[in-house]
Short mmCIF file of C-alpha atoms in Angstrom, two decimals:
data_model
loop_
_atom_site.label_atom_id
_atom_site.label_comp_id
_atom_site.label_asym_id
_atom_site.label_seq_id
_atom_site.Cartn_x
_atom_site.Cartn_y
_atom_site.Cartn_z
CA MET A 323 124.00 28.59 70.74
CA PRO A 324 121.82 25.48 70.79
CA PRO A 325 118.53 25.83 72.66
CA LEU A 326 118.28 24.60 76.24
CA LEU A 327 116.16 21.48 75.88
CA HIS A 328 113.68 19.83 78.22
CA ALA A 329 113.81 16.04 78.66
CA ASP A 330 111.14 15.70 75.95
CA GLY A 331 113.37 17.58 73.49
CA LYS A 332 111.44 20.88 73.56
CA ASP A 333 113.22 24.21 73.90
CA THR A 334 112.23 25.50 77.35
CA SER A 335 114.37 28.61 77.34
CA HIS A 336 113.48 32.20 76.60
CA PRO A 337 115.59 35.25 75.78
CA GLY A 338 116.72 37.57 78.51
CA LEU A 339 118.79 40.72 78.70
CA LEU A 340 120.52 40.22 82.02
CA ILE A 341 122.34 42.64 84.25
CA GLY A 342 125.44 41.16 85.80
CA GLY A 343 128.86 41.83 87.21
CA SER A 344 131.79 42.47 84.89
CA PHE A 345 133.63 39.55 86.53
CA GLU A 346 131.24 37.19 84.69
CA ARG A 347 132.85 38.01 81.33
CA PRO A 348 130.11 36.74 78.98
CA PRO A 349 131.18 36.70 75.31
CA ILE A 350 128.71 39.45 74.33
CA HIS A 351 128.23 42.33 76.77
CA ARG A 352 128.38 46.06 77.30
CA PHE A 353 128.83 48.18 80.38
CA LEU A 354 125.89 50.22 81.60
CA GLU A 355 126.55 53.92 81.01
CA GLY A 356 129.26 55.23 83.33
CA SER A 357 129.70 51.85 84.98
CA ARG A 358 132.95 50.08 85.83
CA GLN A 359 131.42 46.90 87.26
CA THR A 360 127.93 46.38 85.86
CA ILE A 361 127.19 44.89 82.45
CA LEU A 362 124.23 44.04 80.27
CA PHE A 363 124.36 40.79 78.33
CA PRO A 364 122.05 38.56 76.28
CA ALA A 365 121.27 35.09 77.59
CA ARG A 366 118.86 32.21 77.32
CA ILE A 367 116.98 31.48 80.55
CA THR A 368 115.27 28.21 81.43
CA GLU A 369 111.98 27.91 83.29
CA ASN A 370 114.11 26.99 86.34
CA GLY A 371 115.97 30.31 86.16
CA VAL A 372 119.24 28.88 84.86
CA SER A 373 120.84 31.32 82.45
CA GLU A 374 123.37 30.76 79.71
CA PRO A 375 125.01 33.77 78.02
CA LEU A 376 124.74 33.89 74.24
CA SER A 377 127.96 33.20 72.40
CA THR A 378 129.44 35.29 69.63
CA GLU A 379 128.49 32.42 67.31
CA SER A 380 124.78 32.74 68.13
CA GLY A 381 124.08 33.54 64.48
CA LEU A 382 121.50 36.22 65.20
CA ASN A 383 120.96 38.80 62.47
CA ASP A 384 119.73 42.37 63.09
CA LYS A 385 116.07 41.35 62.97
CA ASP A 386 116.73 38.44 65.35
CA TRP A 387 118.47 40.81 67.78
CA ASP A 388 115.58 43.26 67.62
CA ASN A 389 113.14 40.44 68.40
CA PHE A 390 115.42 39.14 71.18
CA ILE A 391 115.54 42.57 72.84
CA LYS A 392 111.80 43.15 72.37
CA GLU A 393 110.86 39.79 73.90
CA SER A 394 113.33 40.26 76.76
CA LEU A 395 111.90 43.66 77.67
CA GLU A 396 108.34 42.33 77.39
CA ARG A 397 109.22 39.52 79.81
CA ALA A 398 110.88 41.98 82.19
CA SER A 399 107.78 44.22 82.04
CA LEU A 400 105.54 41.26 82.86
CA LEU A 401 107.82 40.31 85.74
CA LEU A 402 107.76 43.87 87.06
CA ALA A 403 103.95 43.79 87.06
CA THR A 404 104.01 40.67 89.27
CA LEU A 405 106.56 41.93 91.79
CA ASP A 406 105.30 43.32 95.07
CA PRO A 407 108.10 45.49 96.44
CA VAL A 408 108.74 45.76 100.14
CA MET A 409 108.31 49.42 101.06
CA VAL A 410 110.61 50.35 103.92
CA ARG A 411 109.27 53.24 105.99
CA ASP A 412 110.80 55.44 108.67
CA ARG A 413 109.24 56.15 112.08
CA SER A 414 107.03 58.80 110.50
CA ALA A 415 105.68 56.21 108.02
CA VAL A 416 107.43 57.92 105.09
CA ILE A 417 108.64 55.44 102.45
CA GLN A 418 112.45 55.49 102.38
CA MET A 419 113.16 52.70 99.91
CA ALA A 420 111.61 49.90 97.90
CA VAL A 421 113.17 46.44 97.72
CA LEU A 422 112.32 44.13 94.83
CA THR A 423 113.30 40.50 95.12
CA SER A 424 112.42 37.20 93.47
CA ASP A 425 114.06 33.95 92.42
CA ASN A 426 113.88 35.17 88.83
CA PRO A 427 117.28 36.29 87.45
CA MET A 428 115.56 39.03 85.42
CA VAL A 429 114.57 41.15 88.45
CA ALA A 430 117.47 43.56 87.90
CA SER A 431 116.54 43.78 84.22
CA CYS A 432 113.21 45.34 85.23
CA ILE A 433 115.02 48.69 85.57
CA LEU A 434 115.41 48.68 81.77
CA THR A 435 111.66 48.74 81.16
CA ARG A 436 109.61 51.86 80.52
CA GLY A 437 107.23 51.02 83.34
CA PHE A 438 109.90 50.93 86.05
CA LEU A 439 110.53 54.68 86.19
CA GLN A 440 106.82 55.40 85.94
CA ARG A 441 105.96 53.02 88.79
CA PHE A 442 108.58 54.28 91.22
CA SER A 443 108.61 57.97 90.30
CA ALA A 444 105.02 58.05 91.54
CA ILE A 445 106.45 57.18 94.97
CA PHE A 446 109.92 58.75 95.01
CA GLY A 447 109.83 61.55 92.46
CA PRO A 448 111.19 61.79 88.89
CA GLU A 449 114.79 60.82 89.72
CA LEU A 450 115.61 57.49 91.33
CA LEU A 451 118.75 55.96 92.77
CA ILE A 452 119.07 52.21 92.35
CA THR A 453 121.49 49.66 93.73
CA ILE A 454 121.79 46.19 92.23
CA PRO A 455 123.61 43.94 94.71
CA SER A 456 122.39 40.82 92.92
CA ARG A 457 120.59 39.84 89.75
CA ASN A 458 117.47 38.95 91.72
CA LYS A 459 117.35 41.85 94.19
CA ILE A 460 117.34 45.62 93.73
CA TYR A 461 116.91 48.61 96.02
CA VAL A 462 115.18 51.81 94.88
CA PHE A 463 115.59 55.18 96.62
CA PRO A 464 114.53 58.74 95.90
CA LYS A 465 117.42 60.83 94.59
CA LEU A 466 116.60 63.64 96.99
CA ALA A 467 116.59 63.09 100.75
CA ASN A 468 117.55 59.43 100.44
CA ARG A 469 118.75 57.15 103.20
CA ILE A 470 121.18 55.01 101.23
CA ALA A 471 123.81 55.45 103.95
CA SER A 472 121.64 53.60 106.47
CA ALA A 473 121.20 50.66 104.07
CA VAL A 474 124.81 50.30 102.87
CA GLN A 475 125.69 47.34 105.11
CA THR A 476 122.52 45.42 104.19
CA ILE A 477 123.08 46.02 100.47
CA HIS A 478 126.74 45.05 100.77
CA ASP A 479 125.80 41.84 102.62
CA ASP A 480 123.22 41.00 99.93
CA HIS A 481 125.97 41.38 97.32
CA LEU A 482 128.38 39.12 99.23
CA ILE A 483 125.94 36.27 99.93
CA SER A 484 124.17 36.21 96.58
CA PRO A 485 124.72 33.33 94.15
CA MET A 486 124.10 35.95 91.40
CA PRO A 487 126.07 39.03 92.58
CA VAL A 488 126.17 42.13 90.39
CA SER A 489 127.91 45.19 91.86
CA SER A 490 128.13 47.83 94.55
CA GLU A 491 127.48 50.66 92.11
CA ILE A 492 124.71 53.23 92.45
CA PHE A 493 122.67 54.13 89.37
CA GLU A 494 120.48 57.11 88.65
CA LEU A 495 117.34 56.55 86.60
CA SER A 496 115.38 59.51 85.27
CA GLY A 497 113.75 60.71 82.08
CA LYS A 498 117.31 61.22 80.78
CA GLY A 499 118.11 57.52 81.11
CA LEU A 500 120.12 55.19 83.33
CA HIS A 501 123.73 55.80 84.34
CA SER A 502 126.15 55.02 87.14
CA VAL A 503 126.71 57.83 89.63
CA GLY A 504 129.01 56.18 92.15
CA THR A 505 129.58 53.21 94.38
CA LEU A 506 128.66 52.08 97.88
CA ASP A 507 132.21 50.86 98.46
CA PRO A 508 134.48 53.67 99.71
CA ASP A 509 137.55 51.69 98.58
CA GLU A 510 136.39 51.96 94.96
CA GLY A 511 136.56 55.75 94.76
CA ARG A 512 135.45 57.36 91.54
#
């Protein structure tokens, strides 16, 4: 894939491992573990947030792929460090969920970084539930005693109105890794 060029001819894009919906059908992708709707795919992202999936003819060798993944995860880690999640509390001031949002299409990719689990397990415990209604917005809940049911309509609406929708699936993130554990949509029974 040719680089995305600025008007002065300079490559202004950077690598990104993006999380997206399976309906996007990028040439190179894989489903997240246990998922039916949510994929991970390599792309080039401009400074304006425009992303272009890599093609099968990208010509990257194993070392190039390793560097691509490393740089993508480093960028996602840096993004995570800059995000200030909205902490939603109940009437007793107990945090029920965290909402991360930004214009950056790599927000959802932050869940792939090592620091994500560490940051949110300090708040919610060692096992998290995550919904990814759009590429630039994610919801984080504790696995135990969560209030996902009270947020379903909001999450569903975020998915419907987003220009970068992902899925209605629910993911569990723990020391064992990331995998799909269900869906918010009752019509998509597992």
